[in-house]
Tab-separated table of C-alpha atoms in Angstrom:
chain	number	residue	atom	x	y	z
A	1	MET	CA	5.083	-9.896	5.509
A	2	PHE	CA	5.659	-11.142	9.044
A	3	LYS	CA	9.060	-11.383	10.655
A	4	LEU	CA	10.082	-13.123	13.852
A	5	CYS	CA	10.701	-10.590	16.611
A	6	SER	CA	11.287	-11.858	20.154
A	7	ASN	CA	8.173	-13.929	20.745
A	8	LYS	CA	6.009	-12.109	18.211
A	9	MET	CA	5.542	-12.261	14.481
A	10	VAL	CA	5.157	-8.586	13.551
A	11	SER	CA	3.852	-7.399	10.185
A	12	GLU	CA	4.825	-4.244	8.349
A	13	ALA	CA	1.313	-2.987	8.963
A	14	GLY	CA	1.751	-3.453	12.681
A	15	SER	CA	-0.501	-6.479	13.122
A	16	GLU	CA	1.019	-9.461	14.834
A	17	VAL	CA	0.790	-13.142	15.542
A	18	GLU	CA	2.176	-13.988	18.943
A	19	LEU	CA	4.494	-16.966	19.219
A	20	LEU	CA	4.020	-18.885	22.431
A	21	VAL	CA	7.306	-20.738	22.727
A	22	SER	CA	6.816	-24.232	24.037
A	23	PRO	CA	8.279	-25.159	27.436
A	24	GLY	CA	11.956	-26.044	27.223
A	25	ALA	CA	12.281	-24.992	23.588
A	26	LEU	CA	15.812	-24.374	22.370
A	27	SER	CA	16.892	-21.489	20.223
A	28	GLU	CA	19.181	-21.835	17.216
A	29	HIS	CA	22.056	-21.070	19.585
A	30	ARG	CA	21.015	-23.888	21.943
A	31	ARG	CA	19.810	-21.433	24.589
A	32	TYR	CA	16.444	-21.897	26.213
A	33	LEU	CA	13.934	-19.410	24.902
A	34	GLN	CA	12.310	-17.237	27.534
A	35	ASP	CA	8.777	-15.906	27.526
A	36	PRO	CA	9.228	-12.134	27.980
A	37	ILE	CA	5.718	-11.660	29.352
A	38	ALA	CA	6.413	-12.654	32.927
A	39	SER	CA	2.922	-11.848	34.190
A	40	THR	CA	1.410	-14.931	32.566
A	41	ASP	CA	2.998	-18.345	32.860
A	42	LEU	CA	3.242	-20.187	29.541
A	43	SER	CA	1.620	-23.341	30.854
A	44	GLU	CA	-1.308	-21.211	32.025
A	45	ARG	CA	-1.579	-19.688	28.546
A	46	LEU	CA	-1.647	-23.130	26.984
A	47	ARG	CA	-4.291	-24.170	29.483
A	48	ILE	CA	-6.441	-21.220	28.454
A	49	ILE	CA	-5.904	-21.910	24.753
A	50	CYS	CA	-6.960	-25.511	24.955
A	51	LYS	CA	-9.792	-24.952	27.397
A	52	LEU	CA	-11.647	-22.155	25.638
A	53	PRO	CA	-12.207	-23.870	22.292
A	54	LEU	CA	-13.734	-26.932	23.926
A	55	ALA	CA	-15.916	-24.887	26.223
A	56	SER	CA	-17.035	-22.408	23.586
A	57	PHE	CA	-16.863	-24.391	20.367
A	58	LEU	CA	-17.220	-27.965	21.619
A	59	LEU	CA	-15.016	-30.262	19.552
A	60	GLU	CA	-13.787	-28.004	16.756
A	61	GLY	CA	-10.595	-27.189	18.679
A	62	LEU	CA	-9.739	-30.817	19.439
A	63	LYS	CA	-6.680	-31.005	17.153
A	64	VAL	CA	-5.173	-28.006	18.927
A	65	TYR	CA	-6.280	-29.310	22.319
A	66	GLY	CA	-4.539	-32.660	21.787
A	67	SER	CA	-1.377	-31.018	20.492
A	68	VAL	CA	-1.224	-28.712	23.505
A	69	TYR	CA	-1.546	-31.736	25.773
A	70	HIS	CA	1.651	-33.233	24.375
A	71	ILE	CA	3.412	-29.862	24.457
A	72	ASN	CA	2.582	-29.651	28.153
A	73	HIS	CA	3.897	-33.175	28.698
A	74	GLY	CA	7.453	-32.994	27.430
A	75	ASN	CA	6.796	-31.719	23.906
A	76	PRO	CA	8.395	-34.792	22.297
A	77	PHE	CA	7.728	-33.548	18.748
A	78	ASN	CA	9.121	-30.039	19.373
A	79	MET	CA	5.939	-28.160	18.523
A	80	GLU	CA	5.177	-24.477	19.009
A	81	VAL	CA	1.932	-22.533	19.428
A	82	LEU	CA	0.973	-19.308	17.650
A	83	VAL	CA	-2.016	-17.057	18.219
A	84	ASP	CA	-3.130	-13.924	16.391
A	85	SER	CA	-3.559	-11.917	19.595
A	86	TRP	CA	-3.553	-12.367	23.346
A	87	PRO	CA	-5.477	-12.917	25.507
A	88	GLU	CA	-8.457	-12.390	23.172
A	89	TYR	CA	-7.228	-14.654	20.397
A	90	GLN	CA	-9.232	-15.636	17.331
A	91	MET	CA	-6.901	-18.141	15.707
A	92	VAL	CA	-4.476	-20.795	16.975
A	93	ILE	CA	-1.913	-22.596	14.825
A	94	ILE	CA	0.381	-25.331	16.083
A	95	ARG	CA	3.379	-26.286	13.996
A	96	PRO	CA	6.765	-27.990	14.399
A	97	GLN	CA	9.656	-25.752	15.362
A	98	LYS	CA	11.800	-24.595	12.459
A	99	GLN	CA	14.606	-27.065	13.123
A	100	GLU	CA	12.152	-29.940	12.695
A	101	MET	CA	10.981	-28.926	9.203
A	102	THR	CA	14.210	-29.371	7.243
A	103	ASP	CA	12.859	-31.834	4.655
A	104	ASP	CA	10.725	-29.985	2.110
A	105	ILE	CA	8.785	-33.101	1.080
A	106	ASP	CA	8.158	-34.688	4.488
A	107	LEU	CA	4.367	-34.684	4.826
A	108	TYR	CA	4.582	-36.512	8.148
A	109	THR	CA	6.578	-33.734	9.823
A	110	ASN	CA	5.402	-30.609	7.973
A	111	VAL	CA	2.005	-30.654	9.675
A	112	TYR	CA	0.004	-27.684	10.962
A	113	HIS	CA	-2.971	-28.007	13.317
A	114	MET	CA	-5.390	-25.122	13.144
A	115	PHE	CA	-8.400	-23.720	14.979
A	116	SER	CA	-10.184	-20.408	14.471
A	117	LYS	CA	-13.098	-18.764	16.233
A	118	GLU	CA	-13.795	-16.985	12.940
A	119	PRO	CA	-12.586	-19.441	10.282
A	120	GLN	CA	-14.011	-17.340	7.467
A	121	LYS	CA	-11.358	-14.724	8.303
A	122	SER	CA	-8.436	-17.159	8.257
A	123	GLN	CA	-7.521	-16.185	4.701
A	124	GLU	CA	-6.153	-12.823	5.816
A	125	VAL	CA	-3.791	-14.367	8.357
A	126	LEU	CA	-2.636	-17.173	6.092
A	127	LYS	CA	-1.970	-14.960	3.066
A	128	THR	CA	-0.101	-12.156	4.795
A	129	CYS	CA	2.230	-13.870	7.229
A	130	GLU	CA	5.070	-16.382	7.208
A	131	ILE	CA	3.515	-18.803	9.649
A	132	ILE	CA	3.162	-21.451	6.941
A	133	ASN	CA	6.112	-22.357	4.751
A	134	TRP	CA	4.336	-22.605	1.395
A	135	LYS	CA	7.602	-23.669	-0.278
A	136	GLN	CA	7.273	-27.118	1.296
A	137	ARG	CA	4.920	-30.021	0.829
A	138	LEU	CA	2.762	-29.791	3.911
A	139	GLN	CA	-0.541	-30.716	5.415
A	140	ILE	CA	-2.978	-28.675	7.462
A	141	GLN	CA	-5.352	-30.511	9.766
A	142	GLY	CA	-8.412	-29.130	11.491
A	143	LEU	CA	-11.990	-29.889	12.403
A	144	GLN	CA	-13.634	-26.911	10.701
A	145	GLU	CA	-14.650	-27.239	7.073
A	146	SER	CA	-14.914	-23.449	6.832
A	147	LEU	CA	-11.137	-23.160	7.199
A	148	GLY	CA	-10.864	-24.545	3.687
A	149	GLU	CA	-11.822	-21.363	1.878
A	150	GLY	CA	-9.032	-19.397	3.534
A	151	ILE	CA	-6.507	-22.182	3.033
A	152	ARG	CA	-7.319	-22.524	-0.668
A	153	ALA	CA	-7.217	-18.763	-1.220
A	154	ALA	CA	-3.879	-18.427	0.548
A	155	ALA	CA	-2.461	-21.406	-1.358
A	156	LEU	CA	-3.659	-19.995	-4.690
A	157	SER	CA	-1.869	-16.725	-3.987
A	158	LYS	CA	1.329	-18.747	-3.502
A	159	SER	CA	0.747	-20.966	-6.599
A	160	VAL	CA	0.272	-23.984	-4.354
A	161	LYS	CA	-1.932	-26.979	-5.259
A	162	VAL	CA	-4.339	-28.161	-2.534
A	163	GLU	CA	-5.941	-31.575	-2.040
A	164	HIS	CA	-8.756	-31.769	0.502
A	165	SER	CA	-9.976	-34.925	2.234
A	166	THR	CA	-12.456	-35.550	5.034
A	167	ALA	CA	-13.265	-38.257	7.550
A	168	VAL	CA	-15.744	-38.879	10.331
A	169	LEU	CA	-14.516	-37.648	13.723
A	170	LEU	CA	-15.212	-40.112	16.534
A	171	VAL	CA	-14.927	-39.281	20.226
A	172	THR	CA	-15.964	-40.607	23.615
A	173	GLU	CA	-17.550	-38.700	26.457
A	174	ASP	CA	-14.164	-38.692	28.205
A	175	ILE	CA	-12.829	-35.941	25.958
A	176	LEU	CA	-15.307	-33.427	27.352
A	177	LYS	CA	-14.024	-33.988	30.895
A	178	LEU	CA	-10.304	-33.503	30.304
A	179	ASN	CA	-7.932	-30.633	30.949
A	180	ALA	CA	-4.947	-30.622	28.630
A	181	SER	CA	-2.775	-28.867	31.218
A	182	ASN	CA	-3.160	-31.557	33.873
A	183	LYS	CA	0.076	-32.756	35.420
A	184	SER	CA	-0.349	-36.477	34.845
A	185	LYS	CA	2.399	-38.370	33.064
A	186	PHE	CA	2.280	-41.325	30.734
A	187	GLY	CA	3.759	-43.570	33.408
A	188	SER	CA	4.414	-47.274	33.218
A	189	TRP	CA	2.387	-49.629	31.109
A	190	ALA	CA	2.216	-51.828	34.195
A	191	GLU	CA	-0.320	-49.287	35.453
A	192	THR	CA	-2.917	-50.110	32.801
A	193	GLY	CA	-4.805	-52.312	35.227
A	194	HIS	CA	-5.040	-56.041	35.746
A	195	PRO	CA	-4.930	-58.340	32.725
A	196	ASP	CA	-8.107	-59.762	31.260
A	197	ASP	CA	-7.781	-62.958	33.286
A	198	ASP	CA	-10.548	-64.841	31.477
A	199	PHE	CA	-9.058	-64.104	28.069
A	200	GLU	CA	-5.446	-64.790	29.032
A	201	SER	CA	-6.314	-68.033	30.812
A	202	GLU	CA	-8.202	-69.249	27.745
A	203	THR	CA	-5.583	-68.038	25.269
A	204	PRO	CA	-2.238	-68.115	27.104
A	205	ASN	CA	-0.304	-67.585	23.872
A	206	PHE	CA	-1.591	-64.013	23.528
A	207	LYS	CA	-0.363	-61.130	25.659
A	208	TYR	CA	-1.203	-57.429	25.797
A	209	ALA	CA	1.939	-55.279	25.777
A	210	GLN	CA	3.449	-51.923	25.015
A	211	LEU	CA	4.315	-51.772	21.314
A	212	ALA	CA	8.102	-51.833	20.986
A	213	VAL	CA	9.855	-49.463	18.600
A	214	SER	CA	11.607	-52.475	17.053
A	215	TYR	CA	8.281	-53.239	15.342
A	216	SER	CA	8.109	-49.852	13.612
A	217	GLY	CA	8.830	-51.552	10.285
A	218	LEU	CA	5.908	-53.936	10.754
A	219	VAL	CA	3.560	-51.017	11.460
A	220	ASN	CA	4.926	-49.058	8.509
A	221	ASP	CA	4.509	-51.967	6.095
A	222	ASN	CA	0.828	-52.263	7.000
A	223	TRP	CA	-0.090	-48.569	7.194
A	224	LYS	CA	-1.804	-47.424	3.999
A	225	ARG	CA	-0.492	-43.887	4.444
A	226	GLY	CA	3.027	-45.146	5.090
A	227	GLN	CA	5.302	-47.720	3.475
A	228	ASN	CA	8.196	-45.312	2.912
A	229	GLU	CA	11.279	-44.086	4.786
A	230	ARG	CA	9.717	-40.837	5.978
A	231	SER	CA	6.664	-42.578	7.390
A	232	LEU	CA	8.981	-45.065	9.106
A	233	ARG	CA	10.807	-42.239	10.903
A	234	PHE	CA	7.476	-40.761	11.963
A	235	ILE	CA	6.181	-44.104	13.259
A	236	LYS	CA	9.367	-44.657	15.265
A	237	ARG	CA	8.902	-41.313	17.002
A	238	CYS	CA	5.248	-42.037	17.742
A	239	ILE	CA	6.036	-45.417	19.275
A	240	GLU	CA	9.044	-44.116	21.236
A	241	ASP	CA	7.403	-40.991	22.645
A	242	LEU	CA	3.632	-41.582	22.740
A	243	PRO	CA	1.373	-44.356	24.029
A	244	ALA	CA	1.270	-47.379	21.709
A	245	ALA	CA	-0.067	-50.865	22.470
A	246	CYS	CA	-0.300	-54.286	20.881
A	247	MET	CA	-1.342	-57.882	21.306
A	248	LEU	CA	1.562	-60.296	21.043
A	249	GLY	CA	0.721	-63.563	19.310
A	250	PRO	CA	1.997	-67.123	19.836
A	251	GLU	CA	5.360	-66.279	18.244
A	252	GLY	CA	5.876	-63.221	20.424
A	253	VAL	CA	5.254	-60.831	17.526
A	254	PRO	CA	2.461	-58.206	17.457
A	255	VAL	CA	-0.690	-59.412	15.701
A	256	SER	CA	-2.788	-56.310	16.509
A	257	TRP	CA	-1.660	-52.799	17.444
A	258	VAL	CA	-2.624	-49.154	17.860
A	259	THR	CA	-0.656	-45.908	18.183
A	260	MET	CA	-1.193	-42.180	18.806
A	261	ASP	CA	-0.020	-39.104	16.872
A	262	PRO	CA	1.256	-35.704	18.170
A	263	SER	CA	-2.301	-34.307	18.282
A	264	CYS	CA	-3.578	-37.198	20.457
A	265	GLU	CA	-5.376	-38.831	17.532
A	266	VAL	CA	-5.429	-42.621	17.837
A	267	GLY	CA	-4.507	-44.340	14.593
A	268	MET	CA	-2.540	-46.893	12.563
A	269	ALA	CA	-4.752	-49.560	14.177
A	270	TYR	CA	-4.260	-52.861	12.400
A	271	SER	CA	-4.665	-56.619	12.840
A	272	MET	CA	-2.778	-59.185	10.825
A	273	GLU	CA	-5.161	-60.991	8.475
A	274	LYS	CA	-4.821	-64.339	10.228
A	275	TYR	CA	-5.985	-62.819	13.520
A	276	ARG	CA	-8.861	-60.620	12.371
A	277	ARG	CA	-12.347	-61.030	13.854
A	278	THR	CA	-10.874	-62.894	16.822
A	279	GLY	CA	-11.397	-60.155	19.410
A	280	ASN	CA	-7.714	-59.246	19.637
A	281	MET	CA	-8.152	-55.655	18.467
A	282	ALA	CA	-11.134	-55.113	20.746
A	283	ARG	CA	-9.086	-56.244	23.742
A	284	VAL	CA	-6.143	-54.076	22.730
A	285	MET	CA	-8.390	-51.039	22.370
A	286	ALA	CA	-10.183	-51.691	25.656
A	287	ARG	CA	-6.918	-51.882	27.617
A	288	TYR	CA	-5.386	-48.995	25.688
A	289	MET	CA	-8.384	-46.739	26.322
A	290	LYS	CA	-8.342	-47.715	29.989
A	291	TYR	CA	-4.738	-46.561	30.255
A	292	LEU	CA	-5.469	-43.263	28.495
A	293	ARG	CA	-8.386	-42.620	30.831
A	294	GLN	CA	-6.309	-43.410	33.902
A	295	LYS	CA	-3.697	-40.891	32.787
A	296	ASN	CA	-6.238	-38.279	31.625
A	297	ILE	CA	-4.741	-38.358	28.125
A	298	PRO	CA	-7.116	-36.989	25.452
A	299	PHE	CA	-7.907	-39.362	22.616
A	300	TYR	CA	-10.143	-39.532	19.564
A	301	LEU	CA	-9.973	-41.047	16.101
A	302	SER	CA	-11.131	-40.568	12.532
A	303	VAL	CA	-12.557	-43.030	10.025
A	304	ARG	CA	-13.298	-42.534	6.343
A	305	GLU	CA	-17.026	-42.141	5.797
A	306	GLU	CA	-17.175	-45.062	3.375
A	307	ASN	CA	-15.599	-47.410	5.953
A	308	GLU	CA	-18.900	-48.452	7.493
A	309	TYR	CA	-17.480	-51.558	9.194
A	310	SER	CA	-14.894	-49.565	11.174
A	311	ARG	CA	-17.470	-46.937	12.118
A	312	ARG	CA	-19.766	-49.614	13.542
A	313	TYR	CA	-16.840	-51.345	15.227
A	314	VAL	CA	-15.544	-48.301	17.116
A	315	GLY	CA	-19.123	-47.465	18.047
A	316	GLN	CA	-19.163	-50.706	20.023
A	317	LEU	CA	-16.089	-49.437	21.910
A	318	GLY	CA	-17.929	-46.341	23.103
A	319	PHE	CA	-17.073	-43.856	20.355
A	320	PHE	CA	-19.747	-41.684	18.781
A	321	GLU	CA	-19.687	-39.473	15.720
A	322	ALA	CA	-19.014	-35.829	16.489
A	323	SER	CA	-20.988	-32.974	14.969
A	324	CYS	CA	-17.885	-31.704	13.139
A	325	GLU	CA	-15.719	-33.590	10.652
A	326	TRP	CA	-11.999	-34.291	10.387
A	327	HIS	CA	-10.354	-32.292	7.583
A	328	GLN	CA	-6.959	-32.472	5.904
A	329	TRP	CA	-5.553	-30.121	3.289
A	330	ILE	CA	-2.385	-31.398	1.591
A	331	CYS	CA	-0.498	-28.578	-0.107
A	332	TYR	CA	2.061	-28.908	-2.908
A	333	PRO	CA	4.145	-26.028	-4.282
A	334	GLN	CA	4.439	-26.160	-8.067
A	335	ASN	CA	8.003	-27.506	-8.063
A	336	LEU	CA	7.112	-30.308	-5.616
A	337	VAL	CA	3.856	-31.644	-7.062
A	338	PRO	CA	4.359	-35.440	-7.098
A	339	PHE	CA	2.325	-36.064	-10.273
């Protein structure tokens, strides 16, 4: 069993999983945690973590890569990074800090992003350490189907039920050119470039804008995975802390919108029924993607395989289907199974 010791999770057998404390993280006593290994700067470690998977394993480390980007840019969701060894790591897990995961049934917060160079060996790490709190409802996200065997085996040993779902991962060529440790900041939405003059002159009642947090309820009501109080809290944080855009309609209310999650995945995209197939979403996405490119912010998205219309649609925006798939494992301990 692992225990937290300084910045390392040390097992009784002597093996360890190193905890890379995120920049500016606070301890339980409100003191800033220090990285005791002074020879290697934390931001440099994070740069190495997010760079190697993409270089060596193409897109399979993208969930970790995107999470590390946000950690390096203010860490608004208070995440932390763990590796099994350093510098020759095999496995990376990103999770919220302990103080974030206080609600045992919050599937929007209790999220782990995972990448492994040897996913078939993930079972050993997951079964024998306390990295994952199996007493909570939680979800594990990754882009390696082979992680599933280890996750299911570890969950079975803890009497935890697992539900697995997949989606098509869609990326643009931009993602292969980015460095998650770059120093760019989100900046002002005024920097997204000049308006689409032709569109706005023809349709003056529509305006591209930053999505305001006051519309979190509207987004929540129309998000299939949401429509509850916990999803509302999550959406508010995404809109407040991460890039989110919309098209305002004639009444000054969003008619189309898009957001980003803590792993840089673009999602919750939606158009009100009255304004579908009018080009609003395409214009929102074009301006939104332009902003992300200007700021060197990684982005990608996932679409259910059966949703052929959306797959064709995002293809027209420059996305292509990656060689790996998007995977989600939702885990329920016996006393918290919802059905």
